[in-house]
Short mmCIF file of C-alpha atoms in Angstrom, two decimals:
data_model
loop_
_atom_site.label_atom_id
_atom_site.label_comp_id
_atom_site.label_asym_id
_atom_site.label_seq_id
_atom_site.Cartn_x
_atom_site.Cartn_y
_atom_site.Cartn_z
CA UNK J 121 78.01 78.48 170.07
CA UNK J 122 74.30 77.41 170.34
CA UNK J 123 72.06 78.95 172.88
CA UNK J 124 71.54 75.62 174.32
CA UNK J 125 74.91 74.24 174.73
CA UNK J 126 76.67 73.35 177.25
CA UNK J 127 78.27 76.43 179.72
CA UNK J 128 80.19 76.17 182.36
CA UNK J 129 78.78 76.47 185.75
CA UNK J 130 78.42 80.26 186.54
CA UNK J 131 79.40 82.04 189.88
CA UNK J 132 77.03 85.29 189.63
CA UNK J 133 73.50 84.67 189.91
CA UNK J 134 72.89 87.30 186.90
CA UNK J 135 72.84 85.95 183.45
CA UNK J 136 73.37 87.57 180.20
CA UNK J 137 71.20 86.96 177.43
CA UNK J 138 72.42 88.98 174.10
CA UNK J 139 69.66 88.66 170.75
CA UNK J 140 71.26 90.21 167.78
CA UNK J 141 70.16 89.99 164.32
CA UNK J 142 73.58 87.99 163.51
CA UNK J 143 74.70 84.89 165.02
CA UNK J 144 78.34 85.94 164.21
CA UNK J 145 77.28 89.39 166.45
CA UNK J 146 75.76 87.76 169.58
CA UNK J 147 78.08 85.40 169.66
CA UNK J 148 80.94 87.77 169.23
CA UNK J 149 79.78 90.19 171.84
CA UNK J 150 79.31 87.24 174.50
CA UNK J 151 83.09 86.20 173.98
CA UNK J 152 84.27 89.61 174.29
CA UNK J 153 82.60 90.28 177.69
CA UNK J 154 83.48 86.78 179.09
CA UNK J 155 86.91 87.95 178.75
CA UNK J 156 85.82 90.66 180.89
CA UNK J 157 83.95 88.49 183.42
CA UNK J 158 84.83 85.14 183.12
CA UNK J 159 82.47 84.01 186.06
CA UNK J 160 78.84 85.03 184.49
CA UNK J 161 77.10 82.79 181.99
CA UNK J 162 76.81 84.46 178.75
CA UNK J 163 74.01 83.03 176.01
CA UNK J 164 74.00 84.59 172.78
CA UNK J 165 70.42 84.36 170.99
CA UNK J 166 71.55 85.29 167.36
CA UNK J 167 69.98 85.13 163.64
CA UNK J 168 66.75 83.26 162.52
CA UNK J 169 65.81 79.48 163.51
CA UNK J 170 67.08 78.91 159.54
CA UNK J 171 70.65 80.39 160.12
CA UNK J 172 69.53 83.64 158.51
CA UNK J 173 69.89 87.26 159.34
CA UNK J 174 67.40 88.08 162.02
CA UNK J 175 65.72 87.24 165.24
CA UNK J 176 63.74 84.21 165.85
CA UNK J 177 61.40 83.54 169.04
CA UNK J 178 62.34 79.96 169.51
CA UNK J 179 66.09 81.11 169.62
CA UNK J 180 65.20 83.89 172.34
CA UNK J 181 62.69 81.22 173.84
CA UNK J 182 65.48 78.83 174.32
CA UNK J 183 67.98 81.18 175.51
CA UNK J 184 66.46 82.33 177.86
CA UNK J 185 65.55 79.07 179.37
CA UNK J 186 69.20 78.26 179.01
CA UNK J 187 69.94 81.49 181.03
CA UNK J 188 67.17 80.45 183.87
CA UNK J 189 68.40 76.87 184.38
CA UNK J 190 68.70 77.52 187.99
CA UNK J 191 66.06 78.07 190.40
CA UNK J 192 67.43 81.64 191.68
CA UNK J 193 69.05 82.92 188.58
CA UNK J 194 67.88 85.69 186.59
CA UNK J 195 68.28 87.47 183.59
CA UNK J 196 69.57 90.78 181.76
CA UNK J 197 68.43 90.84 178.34
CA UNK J 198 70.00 93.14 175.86
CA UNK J 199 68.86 93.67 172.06
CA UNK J 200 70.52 95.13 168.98
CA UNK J 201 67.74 96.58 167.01
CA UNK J 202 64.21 97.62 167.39
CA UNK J 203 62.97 94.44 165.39
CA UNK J 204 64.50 92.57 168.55
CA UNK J 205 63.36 94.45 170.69
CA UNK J 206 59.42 93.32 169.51
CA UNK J 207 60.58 89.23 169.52
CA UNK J 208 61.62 89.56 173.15
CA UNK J 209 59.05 91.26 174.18
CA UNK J 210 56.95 88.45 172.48
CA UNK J 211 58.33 85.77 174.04
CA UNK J 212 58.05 87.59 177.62
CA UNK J 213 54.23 88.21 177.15
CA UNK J 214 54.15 84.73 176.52
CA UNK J 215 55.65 83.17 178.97
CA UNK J 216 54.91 84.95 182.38
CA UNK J 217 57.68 82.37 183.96
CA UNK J 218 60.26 83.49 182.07
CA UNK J 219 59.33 87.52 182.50
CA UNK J 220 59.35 87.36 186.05
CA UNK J 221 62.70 86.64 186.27
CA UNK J 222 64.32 88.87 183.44
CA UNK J 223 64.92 92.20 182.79
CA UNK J 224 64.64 93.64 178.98
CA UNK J 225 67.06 97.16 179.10
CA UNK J 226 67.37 99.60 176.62
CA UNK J 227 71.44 99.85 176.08
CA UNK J 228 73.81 99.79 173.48
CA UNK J 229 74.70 96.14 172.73
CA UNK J 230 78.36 95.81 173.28
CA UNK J 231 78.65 98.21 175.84
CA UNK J 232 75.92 97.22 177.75
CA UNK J 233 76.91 94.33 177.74
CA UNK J 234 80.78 94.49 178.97
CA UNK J 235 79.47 96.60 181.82
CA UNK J 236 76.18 94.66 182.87
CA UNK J 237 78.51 91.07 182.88
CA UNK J 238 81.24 93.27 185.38
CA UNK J 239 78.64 93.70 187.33
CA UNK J 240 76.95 90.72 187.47
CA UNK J 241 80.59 89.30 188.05
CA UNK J 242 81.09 91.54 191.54
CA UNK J 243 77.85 90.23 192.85
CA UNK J 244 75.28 92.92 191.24
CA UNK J 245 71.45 91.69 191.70
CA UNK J 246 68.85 92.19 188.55
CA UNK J 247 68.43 95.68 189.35
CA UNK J 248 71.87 96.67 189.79
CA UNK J 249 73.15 94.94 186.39
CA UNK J 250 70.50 96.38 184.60
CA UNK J 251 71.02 99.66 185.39
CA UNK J 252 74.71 99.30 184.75
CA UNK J 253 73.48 98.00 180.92
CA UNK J 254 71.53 101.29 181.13
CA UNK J 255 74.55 103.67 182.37
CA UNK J 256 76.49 102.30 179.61
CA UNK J 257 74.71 104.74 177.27
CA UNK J 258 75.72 107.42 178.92
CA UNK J 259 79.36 107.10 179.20
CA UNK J 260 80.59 107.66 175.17
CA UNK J 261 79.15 111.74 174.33
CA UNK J 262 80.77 113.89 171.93
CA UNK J 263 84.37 113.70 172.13
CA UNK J 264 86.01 116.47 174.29
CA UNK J 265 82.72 117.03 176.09
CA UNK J 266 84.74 116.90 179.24
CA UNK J 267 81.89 115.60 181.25
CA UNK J 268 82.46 112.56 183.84
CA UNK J 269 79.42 110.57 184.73
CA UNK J 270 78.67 110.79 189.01
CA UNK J 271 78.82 107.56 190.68
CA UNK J 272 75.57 105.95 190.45
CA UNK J 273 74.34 104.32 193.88
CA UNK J 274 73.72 101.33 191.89
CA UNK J 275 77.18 100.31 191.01
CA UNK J 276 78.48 99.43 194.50
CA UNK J 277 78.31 97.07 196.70
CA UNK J 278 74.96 96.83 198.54
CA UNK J 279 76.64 97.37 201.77
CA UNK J 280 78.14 100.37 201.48
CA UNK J 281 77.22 103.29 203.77
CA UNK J 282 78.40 106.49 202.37
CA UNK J 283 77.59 108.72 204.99
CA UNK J 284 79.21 106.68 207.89
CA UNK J 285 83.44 106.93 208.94
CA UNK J 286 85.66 109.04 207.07
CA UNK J 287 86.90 109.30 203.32
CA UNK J 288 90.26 108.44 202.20
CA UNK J 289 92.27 109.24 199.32
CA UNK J 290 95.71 108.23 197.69
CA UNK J 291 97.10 107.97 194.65
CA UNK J 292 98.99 105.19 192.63
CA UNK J 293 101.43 104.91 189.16
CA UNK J 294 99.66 102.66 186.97
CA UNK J 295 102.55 100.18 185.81
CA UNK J 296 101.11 97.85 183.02
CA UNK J 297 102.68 98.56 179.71
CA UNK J 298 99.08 99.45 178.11
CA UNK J 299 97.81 100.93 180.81
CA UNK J 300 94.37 100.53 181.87
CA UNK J 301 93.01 99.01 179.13
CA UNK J 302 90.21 96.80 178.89
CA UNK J 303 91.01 93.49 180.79
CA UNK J 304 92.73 95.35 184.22
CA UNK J 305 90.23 97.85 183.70
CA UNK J 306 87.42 94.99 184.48
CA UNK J 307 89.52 93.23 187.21
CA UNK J 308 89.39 96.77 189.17
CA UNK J 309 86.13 97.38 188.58
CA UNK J 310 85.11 93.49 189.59
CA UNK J 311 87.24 94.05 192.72
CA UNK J 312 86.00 97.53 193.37
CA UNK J 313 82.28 95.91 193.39
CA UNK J 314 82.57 93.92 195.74
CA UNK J 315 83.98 95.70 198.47
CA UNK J 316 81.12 97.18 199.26
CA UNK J 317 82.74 100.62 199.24
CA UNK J 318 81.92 103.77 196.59
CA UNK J 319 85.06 103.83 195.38
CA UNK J 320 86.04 106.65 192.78
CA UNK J 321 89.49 106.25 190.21
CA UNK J 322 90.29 109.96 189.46
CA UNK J 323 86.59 111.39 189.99
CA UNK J 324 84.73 108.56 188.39
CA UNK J 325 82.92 105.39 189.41
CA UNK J 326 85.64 102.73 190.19
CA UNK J 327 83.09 99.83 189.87
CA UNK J 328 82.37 101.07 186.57
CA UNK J 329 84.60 99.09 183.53
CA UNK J 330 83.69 101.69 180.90
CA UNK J 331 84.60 104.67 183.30
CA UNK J 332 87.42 103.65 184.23
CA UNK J 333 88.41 102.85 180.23
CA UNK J 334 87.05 106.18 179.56
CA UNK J 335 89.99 107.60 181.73
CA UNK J 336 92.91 106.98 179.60
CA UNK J 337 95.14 106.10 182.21
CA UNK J 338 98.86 105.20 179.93
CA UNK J 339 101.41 103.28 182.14
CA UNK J 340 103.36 105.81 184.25
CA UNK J 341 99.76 108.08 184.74
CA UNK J 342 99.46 108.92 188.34
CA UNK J 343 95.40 108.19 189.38
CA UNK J 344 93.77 109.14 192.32
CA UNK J 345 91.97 106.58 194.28
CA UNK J 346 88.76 108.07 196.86
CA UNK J 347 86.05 106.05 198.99
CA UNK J 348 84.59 107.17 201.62
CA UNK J 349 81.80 105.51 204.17
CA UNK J 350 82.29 102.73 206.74
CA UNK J 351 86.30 101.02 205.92
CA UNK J 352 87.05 103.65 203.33
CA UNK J 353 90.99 103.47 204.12
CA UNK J 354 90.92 99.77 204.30
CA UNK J 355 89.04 99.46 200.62
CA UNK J 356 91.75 102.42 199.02
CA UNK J 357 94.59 100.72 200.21
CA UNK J 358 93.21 97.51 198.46
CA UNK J 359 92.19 99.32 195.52
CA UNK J 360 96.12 100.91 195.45
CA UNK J 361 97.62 97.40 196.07
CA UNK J 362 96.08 95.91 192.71
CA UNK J 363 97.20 98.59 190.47
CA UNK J 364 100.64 98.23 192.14
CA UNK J 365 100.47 94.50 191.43
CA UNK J 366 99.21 95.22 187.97
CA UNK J 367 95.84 93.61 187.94
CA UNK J 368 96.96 90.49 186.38
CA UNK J 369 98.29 92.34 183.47
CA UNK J 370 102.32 92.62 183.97
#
């Protein structure tokens, strides 16, 4: 997969653009979080303009382009090592069309990524998906840490209003046979996005793929499902209904 071929037309305004040292990497990365949001164009800058190991500025050059083929799109860029890092940064200070409209975020590469195309899939603007990428370093500490990430005000739909009606809360068996794993863990968090609602799954950000991953949640686990603002009860009993139904996964 070239950066410059072909992609299907994309529904979220928010493209990805991934520049690894390895083809095989960025490449890799961009099929793994198109299985997670199937509705964001993905372009993988990988490897030298020779086929080598390393980063090249016509590759980032052109994938980026690729990314900002439409008129209002825009673009999350996310790097692998410092050495990319300096390339894109290259390319941006030399040409001012292309900066203007993307965002270079300090993540971690696979991570990032899965959560800033979930985001971008439930509508997510530049800011919002880039600050998603940026969460997504937060989420793995030391194991048994015990700490759950708030929800950031970022990961929600833009018209929520926290402060306004009442919460509600209910809980819900998770049926699918792997629980939520990685693929229902995106639909929910895809749905959850867009209902412009903060919606929490047992304490932590229900727009959030990696949080909700983070949970564990084996088939038969009973999770609690929160919102509160302006159609709180409305947005839980959607949120319930999909896990019910299995999120495309039984």
């Amino acid at each position: 997969m070239s950066a410059t071929a072909p992609a299907p037309r994309a529904v979220a305004r928010v493209r990805l653009v991934l520049v690894s040292h390895s083809a095989s990497v960025a490449e890799g990365v961009c099929e793994l979080a198109a299985q997670m949001a199937p509705g964001v164009r993905l372009v993988p800058a990988g490897g030298t303009e020779d086929g080598g190991i390393g980063t090249g500025y016509e590759r980032v050059e052109d994938a980026l382009r690729a990314a900002l083929d439409d008129a209002d799109a825009t673009a999350v860029v996310l790097t692998d090592l410092g050495s990319a890092v300096m390339t894109v940064e290259a390319v941006l200070e030399a040409e001012p069309e292309l900066a203007e409209r993307s965002r270079l975020v300090s993540a971690p590469f696979l991570e990032g990524a899965v959560a800033a195309a979930v985001t971008a899939h439930g509508g997510g603007d530049l800011d919002v998906v880039a600050r998603s990428a940026e969460h997504a370093g937060t989420m793995f500490g030391a194991a048994g840490d015990g700490d759950t990430a708030p929800v950031p005000e970022t990961a929600v739909g833009s018209g929520r209003d926290a402060g306004a009606g009442t919460g509600a809360v209910r809980t819900v068996v998770v049926p699918n046979p792997t629980g939520l794993h990685a693929r229902p863990a995106a639909v929910l968090a895809r749905m959850v996005a867009g209902l412009g609602v903060a919606v929490t799954i047992d304490g932590v950000n229900g727009a959030s793929v990696l949080e909700i991953m983070k949970l564990g949640a084996g088939q038969g686990s009973t999770v609690e499902v929160r919102a509160s603002g302006t159609g709180a009860a409305e947005a839980v009993d959607a949120v319930v209904g999909a896990i019910e139904g299995g999120l495309g996964d039984l």
